[in-house]
Structure formats: structure tokens, C-alpha cells
Coordinates of C-alpha atoms in Angstrom, one line a residue:
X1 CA -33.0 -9.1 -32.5
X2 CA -34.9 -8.0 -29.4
X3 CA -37.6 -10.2 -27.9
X4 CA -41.0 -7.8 -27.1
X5 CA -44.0 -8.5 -25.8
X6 CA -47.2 -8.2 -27.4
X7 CA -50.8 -7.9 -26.2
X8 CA -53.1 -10.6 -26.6
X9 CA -55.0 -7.6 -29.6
X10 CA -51.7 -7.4 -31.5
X11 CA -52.3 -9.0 -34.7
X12 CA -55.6 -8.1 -34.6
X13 CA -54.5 -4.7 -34.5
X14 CA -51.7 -5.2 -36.7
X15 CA -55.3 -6.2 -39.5
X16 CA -56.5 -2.5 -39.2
X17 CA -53.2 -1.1 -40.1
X18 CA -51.5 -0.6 -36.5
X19 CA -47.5 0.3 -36.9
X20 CA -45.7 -1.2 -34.1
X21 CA -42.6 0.0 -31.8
X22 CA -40.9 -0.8 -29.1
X23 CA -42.0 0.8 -26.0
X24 CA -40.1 -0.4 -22.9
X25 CA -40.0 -4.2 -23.1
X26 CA -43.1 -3.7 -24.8
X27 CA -43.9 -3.8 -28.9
X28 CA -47.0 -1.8 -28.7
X29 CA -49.1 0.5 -31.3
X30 CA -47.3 4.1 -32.0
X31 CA -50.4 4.4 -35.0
X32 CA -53.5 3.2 -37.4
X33 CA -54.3 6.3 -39.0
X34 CA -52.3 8.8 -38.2
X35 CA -51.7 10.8 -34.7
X36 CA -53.3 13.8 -35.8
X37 CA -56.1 12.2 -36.8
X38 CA -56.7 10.1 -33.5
X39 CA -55.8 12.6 -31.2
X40 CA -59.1 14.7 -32.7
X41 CA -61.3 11.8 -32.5
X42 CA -60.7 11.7 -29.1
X43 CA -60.9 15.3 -28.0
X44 CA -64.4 15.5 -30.2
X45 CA -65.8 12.2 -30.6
X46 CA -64.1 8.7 -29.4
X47 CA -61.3 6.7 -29.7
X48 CA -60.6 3.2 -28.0
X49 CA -57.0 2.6 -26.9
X50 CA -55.3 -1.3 -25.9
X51 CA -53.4 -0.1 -22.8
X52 CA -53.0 -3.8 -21.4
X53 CA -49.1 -3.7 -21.3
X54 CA -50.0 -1.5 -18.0
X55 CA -49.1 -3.6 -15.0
X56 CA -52.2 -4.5 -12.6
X57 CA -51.2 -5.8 -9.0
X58 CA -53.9 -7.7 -6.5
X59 CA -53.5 -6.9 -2.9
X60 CA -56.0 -8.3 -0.4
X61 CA -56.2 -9.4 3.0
X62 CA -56.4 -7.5 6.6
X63 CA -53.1 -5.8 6.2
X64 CA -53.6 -4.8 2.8
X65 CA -54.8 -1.2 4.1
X66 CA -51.7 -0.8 6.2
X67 CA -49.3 -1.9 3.3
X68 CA -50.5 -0.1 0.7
X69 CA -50.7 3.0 3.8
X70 CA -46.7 2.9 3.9
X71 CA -45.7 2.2 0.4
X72 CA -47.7 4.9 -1.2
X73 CA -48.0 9.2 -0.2
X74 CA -51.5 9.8 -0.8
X75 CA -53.9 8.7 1.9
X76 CA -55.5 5.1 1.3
X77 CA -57.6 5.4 4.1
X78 CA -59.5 7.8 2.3
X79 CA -61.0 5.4 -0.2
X80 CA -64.3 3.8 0.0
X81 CA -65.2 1.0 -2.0
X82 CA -65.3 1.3 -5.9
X83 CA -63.2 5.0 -5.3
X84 CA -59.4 5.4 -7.0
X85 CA -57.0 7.5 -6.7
X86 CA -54.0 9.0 -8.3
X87 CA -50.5 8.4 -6.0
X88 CA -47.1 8.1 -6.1
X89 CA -44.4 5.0 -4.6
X90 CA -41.1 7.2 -3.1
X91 CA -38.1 6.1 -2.2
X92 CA -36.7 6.5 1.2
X93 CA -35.2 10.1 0.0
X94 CA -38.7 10.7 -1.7
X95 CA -37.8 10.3 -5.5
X96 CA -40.6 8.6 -7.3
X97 CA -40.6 4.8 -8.0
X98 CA -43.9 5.1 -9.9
X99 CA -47.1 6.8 -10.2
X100 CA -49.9 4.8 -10.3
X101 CA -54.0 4.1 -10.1
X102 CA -55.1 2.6 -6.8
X103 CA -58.7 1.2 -6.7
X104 CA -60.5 0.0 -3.7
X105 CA -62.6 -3.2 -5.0
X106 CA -63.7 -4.1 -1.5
X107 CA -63.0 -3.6 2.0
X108 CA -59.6 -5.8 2.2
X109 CA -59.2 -5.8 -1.5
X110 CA -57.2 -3.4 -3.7
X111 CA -55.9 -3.0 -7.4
X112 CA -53.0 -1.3 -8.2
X113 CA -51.9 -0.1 -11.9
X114 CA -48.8 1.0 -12.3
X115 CA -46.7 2.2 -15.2
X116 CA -45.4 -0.8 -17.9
X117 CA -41.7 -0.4 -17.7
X118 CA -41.8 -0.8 -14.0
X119 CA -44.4 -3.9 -13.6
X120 CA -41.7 -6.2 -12.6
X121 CA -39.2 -3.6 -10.1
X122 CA -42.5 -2.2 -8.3
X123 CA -44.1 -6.0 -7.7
X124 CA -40.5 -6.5 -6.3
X125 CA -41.0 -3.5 -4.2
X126 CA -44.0 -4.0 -3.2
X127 CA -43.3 -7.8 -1.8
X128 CA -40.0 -5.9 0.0
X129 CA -42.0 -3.7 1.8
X130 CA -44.5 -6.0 2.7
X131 CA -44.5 -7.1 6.3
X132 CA -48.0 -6.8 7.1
X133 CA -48.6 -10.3 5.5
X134 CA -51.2 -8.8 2.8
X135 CA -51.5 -11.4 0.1
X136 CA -49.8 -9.8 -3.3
X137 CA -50.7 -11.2 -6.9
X138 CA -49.8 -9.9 -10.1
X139 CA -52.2 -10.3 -12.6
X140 CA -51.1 -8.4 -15.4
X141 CA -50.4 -11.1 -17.6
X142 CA -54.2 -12.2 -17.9
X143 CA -55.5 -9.2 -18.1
X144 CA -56.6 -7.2 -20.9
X145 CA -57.2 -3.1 -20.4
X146 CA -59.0 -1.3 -23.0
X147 CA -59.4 2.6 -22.9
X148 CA -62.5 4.6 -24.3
X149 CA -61.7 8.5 -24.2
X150 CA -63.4 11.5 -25.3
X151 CA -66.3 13.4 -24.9
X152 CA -68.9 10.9 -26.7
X153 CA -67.3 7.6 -24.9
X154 CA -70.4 7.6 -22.2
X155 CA -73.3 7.5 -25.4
X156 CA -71.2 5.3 -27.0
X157 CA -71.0 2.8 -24.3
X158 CA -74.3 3.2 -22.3
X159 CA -76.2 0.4 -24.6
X160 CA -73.4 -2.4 -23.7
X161 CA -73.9 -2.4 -20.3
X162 CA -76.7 -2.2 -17.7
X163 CA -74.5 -0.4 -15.3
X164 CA -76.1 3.5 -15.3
X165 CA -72.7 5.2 -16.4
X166 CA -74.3 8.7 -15.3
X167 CA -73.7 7.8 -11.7
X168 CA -70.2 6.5 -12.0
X169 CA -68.6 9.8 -11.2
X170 CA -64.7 10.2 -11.7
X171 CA -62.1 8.4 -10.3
X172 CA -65.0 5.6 -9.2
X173 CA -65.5 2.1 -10.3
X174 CA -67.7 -1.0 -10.7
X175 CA -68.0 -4.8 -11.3
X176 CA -70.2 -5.0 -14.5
X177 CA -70.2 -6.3 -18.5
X178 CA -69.6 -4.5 -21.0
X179 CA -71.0 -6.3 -24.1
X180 CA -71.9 -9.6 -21.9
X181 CA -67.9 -9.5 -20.7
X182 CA -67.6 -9.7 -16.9
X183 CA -65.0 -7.3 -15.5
X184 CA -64.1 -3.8 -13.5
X185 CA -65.3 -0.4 -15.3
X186 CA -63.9 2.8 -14.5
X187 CA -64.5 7.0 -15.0
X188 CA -60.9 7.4 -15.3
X189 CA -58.2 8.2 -18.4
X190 CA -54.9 9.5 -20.0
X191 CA -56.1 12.0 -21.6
X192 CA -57.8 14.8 -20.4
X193 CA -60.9 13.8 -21.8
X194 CA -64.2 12.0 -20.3
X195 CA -63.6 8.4 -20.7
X196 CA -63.8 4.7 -19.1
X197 CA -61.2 2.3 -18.2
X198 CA -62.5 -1.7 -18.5
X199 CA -60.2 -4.3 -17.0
X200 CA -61.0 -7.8 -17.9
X201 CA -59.8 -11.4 -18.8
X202 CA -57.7 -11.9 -22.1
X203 CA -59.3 -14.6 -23.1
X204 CA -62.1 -12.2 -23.7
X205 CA -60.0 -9.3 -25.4
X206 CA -61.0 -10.1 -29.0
X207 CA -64.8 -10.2 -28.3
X208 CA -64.9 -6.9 -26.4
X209 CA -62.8 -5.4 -28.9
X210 CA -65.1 -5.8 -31.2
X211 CA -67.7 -4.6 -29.5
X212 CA -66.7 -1.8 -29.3
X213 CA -65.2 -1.2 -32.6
X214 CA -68.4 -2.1 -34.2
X215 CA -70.5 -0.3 -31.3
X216 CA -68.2 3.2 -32.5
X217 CA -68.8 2.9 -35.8
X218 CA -71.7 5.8 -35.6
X219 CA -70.0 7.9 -33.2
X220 CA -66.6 7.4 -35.6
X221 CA -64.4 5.3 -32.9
X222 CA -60.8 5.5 -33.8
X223 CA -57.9 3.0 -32.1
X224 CA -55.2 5.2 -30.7
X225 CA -52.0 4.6 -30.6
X226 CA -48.9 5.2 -28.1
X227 CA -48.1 8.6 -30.5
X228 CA -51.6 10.4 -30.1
X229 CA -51.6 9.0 -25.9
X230 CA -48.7 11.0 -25.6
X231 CA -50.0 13.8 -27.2
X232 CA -53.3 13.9 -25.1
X233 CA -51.3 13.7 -22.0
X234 CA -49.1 16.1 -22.7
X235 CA -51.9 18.9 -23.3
X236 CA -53.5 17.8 -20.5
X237 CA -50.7 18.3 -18.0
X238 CA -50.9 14.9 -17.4
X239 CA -46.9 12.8 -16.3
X240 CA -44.8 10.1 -17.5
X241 CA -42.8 8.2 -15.7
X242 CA -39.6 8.1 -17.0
X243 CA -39.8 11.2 -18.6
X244 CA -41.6 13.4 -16.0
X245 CA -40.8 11.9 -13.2
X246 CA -38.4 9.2 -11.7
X247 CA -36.1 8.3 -9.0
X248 CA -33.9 11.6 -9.3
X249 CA -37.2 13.5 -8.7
X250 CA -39.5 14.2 -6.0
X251 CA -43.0 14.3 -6.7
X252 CA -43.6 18.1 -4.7
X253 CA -40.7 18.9 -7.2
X254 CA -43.0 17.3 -10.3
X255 CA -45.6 19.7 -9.2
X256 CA -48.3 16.9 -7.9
X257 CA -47.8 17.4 -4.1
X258 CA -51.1 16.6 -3.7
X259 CA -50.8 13.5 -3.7
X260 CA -48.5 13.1 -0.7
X261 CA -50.7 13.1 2.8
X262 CA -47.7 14.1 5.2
X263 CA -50.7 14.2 7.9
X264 CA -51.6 10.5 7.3
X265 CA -48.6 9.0 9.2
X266 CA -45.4 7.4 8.3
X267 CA -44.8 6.1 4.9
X268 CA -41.8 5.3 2.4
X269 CA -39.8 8.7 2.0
X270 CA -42.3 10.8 4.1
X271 CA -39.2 12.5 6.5
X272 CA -37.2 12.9 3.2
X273 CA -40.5 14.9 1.5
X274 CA -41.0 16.8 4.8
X275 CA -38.1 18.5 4.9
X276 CA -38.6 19.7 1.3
X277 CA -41.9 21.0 1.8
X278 CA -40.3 23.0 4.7
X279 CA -37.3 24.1 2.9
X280 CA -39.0 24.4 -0.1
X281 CA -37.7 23.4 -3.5
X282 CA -34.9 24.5 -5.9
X283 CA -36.8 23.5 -9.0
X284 CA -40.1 22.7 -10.1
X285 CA -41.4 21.0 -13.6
X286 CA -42.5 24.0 -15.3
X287 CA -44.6 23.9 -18.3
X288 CA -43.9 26.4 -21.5
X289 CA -44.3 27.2 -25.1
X290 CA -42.3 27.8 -28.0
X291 CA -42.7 31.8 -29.8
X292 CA -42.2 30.1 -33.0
X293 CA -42.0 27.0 -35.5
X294 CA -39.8 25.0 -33.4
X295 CA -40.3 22.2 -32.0
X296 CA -38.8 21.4 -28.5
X297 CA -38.6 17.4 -28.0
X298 CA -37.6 15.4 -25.1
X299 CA -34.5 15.9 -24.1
X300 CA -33.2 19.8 -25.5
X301 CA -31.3 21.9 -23.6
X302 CA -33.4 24.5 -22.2
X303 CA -31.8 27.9 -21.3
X304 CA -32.2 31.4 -19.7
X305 CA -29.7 34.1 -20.3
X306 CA -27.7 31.8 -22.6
X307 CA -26.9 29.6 -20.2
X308 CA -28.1 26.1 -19.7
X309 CA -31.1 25.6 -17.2
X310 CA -32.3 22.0 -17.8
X311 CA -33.5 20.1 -20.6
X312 CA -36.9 19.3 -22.1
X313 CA -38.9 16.3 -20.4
X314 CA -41.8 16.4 -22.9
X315 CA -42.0 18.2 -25.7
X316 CA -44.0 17.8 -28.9
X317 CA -47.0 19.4 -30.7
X318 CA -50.2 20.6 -29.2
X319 CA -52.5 19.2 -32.0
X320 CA -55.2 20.9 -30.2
X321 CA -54.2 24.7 -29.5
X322 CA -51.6 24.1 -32.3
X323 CA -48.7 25.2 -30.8
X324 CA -45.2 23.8 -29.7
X325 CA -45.0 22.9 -26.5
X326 CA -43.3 20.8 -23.4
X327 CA -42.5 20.7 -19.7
X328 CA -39.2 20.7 -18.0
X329 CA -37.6 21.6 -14.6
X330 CA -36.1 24.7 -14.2
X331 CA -34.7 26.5 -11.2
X332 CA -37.5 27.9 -8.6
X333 CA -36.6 31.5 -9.7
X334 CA -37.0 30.9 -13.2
X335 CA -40.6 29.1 -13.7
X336 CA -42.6 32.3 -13.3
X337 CA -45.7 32.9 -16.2
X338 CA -43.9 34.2 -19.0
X339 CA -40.5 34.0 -18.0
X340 CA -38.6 33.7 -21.1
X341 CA -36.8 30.9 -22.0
X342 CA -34.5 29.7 -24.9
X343 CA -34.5 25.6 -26.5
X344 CA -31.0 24.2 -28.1
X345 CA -33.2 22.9 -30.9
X346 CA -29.7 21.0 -33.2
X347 CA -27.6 23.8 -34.6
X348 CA -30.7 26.5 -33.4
X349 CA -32.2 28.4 -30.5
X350 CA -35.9 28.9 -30.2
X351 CA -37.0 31.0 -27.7
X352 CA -40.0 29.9 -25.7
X353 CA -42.2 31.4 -22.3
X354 CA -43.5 29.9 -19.2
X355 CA -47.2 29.0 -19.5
X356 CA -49.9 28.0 -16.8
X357 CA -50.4 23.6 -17.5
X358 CA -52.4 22.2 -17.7
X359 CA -52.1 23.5 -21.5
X360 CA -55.8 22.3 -22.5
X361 CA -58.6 21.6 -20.3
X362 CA -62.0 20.4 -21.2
X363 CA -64.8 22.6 -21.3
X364 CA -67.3 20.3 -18.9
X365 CA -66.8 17.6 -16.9
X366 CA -68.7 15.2 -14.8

């Protein structure tokens, strides 16, 4: 039987009814209450998710802004301290080798967060690439990550910690407790909702826990699970490596060219993601929904005419606008609005359109 890892919260969780499976080398949370159910609490009230099988990486030093400069597309220069942002790792022929968060803590300091799976590979990576003698140190095994999402997660919070959480704007972050815990705070998410990131020690994980749990109880905190994440994400538009994107895919072809900063110099696959932009590409991820009961998961055939297209990268359904939907790449000429589409759904064929993503969007933001 399989060896998986477990985060320092497991059996805690495990006591308020969480079912386990295996995610990656991971044995993580899939649900406590049902998916349905969470994935409401957080797009109307709160729900607290353990995402501390995400990888967290340390890079500090004087030639930590030039590494991070070449191994990543968006443009790290562009940070000032206690800013994030959203970027990509490419290949030499510009496939994705993760997507991940990078925070700048200080002027030679930096976190990356990257994607579970990958912790191990992308440390590797990054000590391959690294010849600007920046000092590299994975921390992910002492640290615990906690997720608070939805649209009541600032109220909720505000009373555990002195930091002013209506100045931390998105994508931003601060040292600070949260319930006397010492650690980083974030305006970021998974979810398409408001929400806050907090990065801290494990040997505090159970006491901020709960915190929080007993904090929510008034604005009806839920834990979340893996099942409801991906359903959050998936409204929202928001990628999975692995799924979504990986190293058969560009990330111009995933449909988040913004973040690669071709002006910003030379990086990792940035001649191979040139000449895309100028040739343009032969596919794109396109997002769509079913015209019926169907349900397109990961992995269907997708086809136009009768004839095979692609296949499903995420599908499932949208708990929110109720509907049945999912993204996959299709050929350039085919990803128009409402181009209509057809999903091998087992011995059936559902038809399906091309929609706008993201598929939900919160009314306001900060």
C-alpha cells in the first residue's frame, strides 16, 4: 500500500469528519460535509481550507532578483516589498514547468509557492538554474498554509490580528499574528472569492486552526476540501497544473500570456514564446458549457463536426450558475463564443458551446 503524506492538521481533520484521498504524493481532504455545501459557504459566507501540502521555496541573497528574473516570464522587477504575483516557470521551448505565487518579503528576499506535485522537480530546477549564487531553501516541510475564502473572510478575521486588513489590497502581503501566531498574511486565493492566505510554523498549526474554527462559528466557517477547491477554481477561470497546463503546453496557449514580460529580457523559454506570439497559436484553452444534463469530466473527447478536437481538461459542475461546465484546447478556429461543440460522454454525445471564462466573477472586489 502507498505511502502518503499528511499535513501536520490531518487527524485533527480526520475528528470533524474529513474523507481523505490521494492527491499526488499527497493524502489530503477531498470533504467534511459535502462539496456542495462548502463550495456555498465560501462563495456567501467563509470557509477555511489546509492547503499546506503546497510547496514554499526561500530565495534570498543579492542575486536572488536576477535568478528568480530568468527562471520565471512575468517581470520580478516589478515587485516592491510585501507585493506577489501570479507567474509561470517554462521550459527552454516555453511549456510550463509550474505556475506559481511569488512574494517579495524584502529587498533580497523572496517566497515562492508552487504547485504540490511539483515541490521536489521545481526545487531541482530551481538549484539547476541557479548560477547567480542566491541562497535557495525549501521550507515546505515546516510550514503550515491555511486558506480563508469568501466574501465574509475580512470581518471574520479583522479581530485576530492588529494588522488593518482594509489596506492589504490584493496580491499584497504582511508579517503579522493572527490569533497571537507570528507569520506572513496574504489578499490572495483559489477561488475567485475575497480571501487571505497565512503561512506559518507547524508547530503552531493546531492553535491557529482553532482559531479560526472557533472565530467562524458566527459567520458559519466551513473546512473545504480538495472537491469544493476544485470547483471554485474552476468557475473562476482559475488553472491547474497538471490538468490545465503542463510541459506539452505553453502558457500564451493556456490563455495567461500575461504573465510572460517578453520586454523584461532574457529568461527560460523566452525565444521559444516569442516566436509564438509572432506566429500566433494553433490552439488555445477554451472554456464551454454543456446544452444539457451531461456532465463533461476531465479527460472526454471533445468534438466539432463529429470529429475529434481535443479532450476535456476540467470539467465538472458549476455549483454556482448550475450548469455543466469545463475548459479544453481546441484548434484556434474553433474557440469562437458559441461555437458549438460535441463531448464523448461513455456510450453518449452531449453537445456543448463556447462561453467567455471566467464562468463566475464576483460582484465587488477590493
Amino acid at each position: 500500500m502507498a505511502k502518503y503524506k499528511r499535513t501536520v492538521l490531518c487527524e485533527l481533520q480526520l475528528a470533524r469528519g474529513a474523507r481523505l484521498v490521494p492527491f499526488g504524493a499527497w493524502e489530503m481532504p477531498v470533504e467534511y460535509s459535502g462539496i456542495s455545501k462548502e463550495h456555498h459557504a465560501v462563495r456567501t459566507g467563509v470557509g477555511l481550507f489546509d492547503v499546506s501540502h503546497m510547496g514554499e521555496f526561500l530565495v534570498r541573497g543579492p542575486g536572488s532578483l536576477d535568478l528568480l528574473q530568468h527562471v520565471t516570464t512575468n517581470d520580478v522587477a516589478r515587485l516592491s516589498a510585501g507585493a506577489a504575483q501570479y507567474t509561470t516557470m517554462a521550459s527552454e521551448d516555453g511549456t510550463v514547468v509550474d505556475d506559481l505565487l511569488l512574494y517579495r518579503l524584502a529587498q533580497d528576499e523572496y517566497m515562492m509557492v508552487v504547485n504540490a506535485t511539483n515541490t521536489d522537480s521545481d526545487f531541482h530546477w530551481l538549484g539547476t538554474h541557479n548560477k547567480f549564487d542566491s541562497q535557495l531553501e525549501d521550507v515546505s516541510h515546516k510550514t503550515t498554509l491555511l486558506a480563508l475564502q469568501g466574501p465574509r473572510a475580512q470581518e471574520m478575521l479583522q479581530p485576530l490580528t492588529e494588522a488593518d486588513l482594509s489596506t492589504l489590497a490584493s496580491f499584497r502581503c504582511i508579517q503579522t499574528r493572527v490569533g497571537g501566531v507570528e507569520g506572513i498574511l496574504s489578499r490572495t486565493g483559489y477561488t475567485g472569492e475575497d480571501g487571505f492566505e497565512f503561512y506559518f510554523s507547524n508547530s503552531d498549526a493546531h492553535a491557529v486552526w482553532g482559531t479560526l474554527i472557533e472565530a467562524g462559528t458566527p459567520f458559519g466557517v466551513l473546512p473545504v476540501g480538495l472537491g469544493a477547491r476544485n470547483t471554485l477554481r474552476l468557475e473562476a477561470g482559475l488553472l491547474l497544473h497538471g490538468n490545465d497546463m503542463d510541459q506539452t503546453t505553453t502558457p500564451i496557449e493556456a490563455g495567461i500570456g500575461w504573465v510572460v514580460k517578453l520586454e523584461k529580457g532574457d529568461f527560460i523559454g523566452r525565444e521559444a514564446l516569442l516566436r509564438q506570439v509572432k506566429a500566433g497559436v494553433t490552439r488555445r484553452l477554451t472554456g464551454f458549457q454543456m446544452m444539457g444534463p451531461l456532465i463533461a469530466r476531465d479527460g472526454y473527447p471533445v468534438l466539432v463536426d463529429g470529429q475529434t478536437v481535443g479532450q476535456v481538461t476540467s470539467g465538472s459542475p458549476s455549483i454556482t450558475l448550475k450548469k455543466n461546465i469545463g475548459l479544453a484546447y481546441l484548434p484556434a478556429e474553433h474557440t469562437a463564443d458559441g461555437t458549438r461543440l460535441q463531448v464523448r460522454i461513455r456510450k453518449s454525445v452531449g453537445e456543448a458551446e463556447v462561453v467567455p471564462t471566467p464562468f463566475y466573477k464576483r460582484r465587488a472586489s477590493i
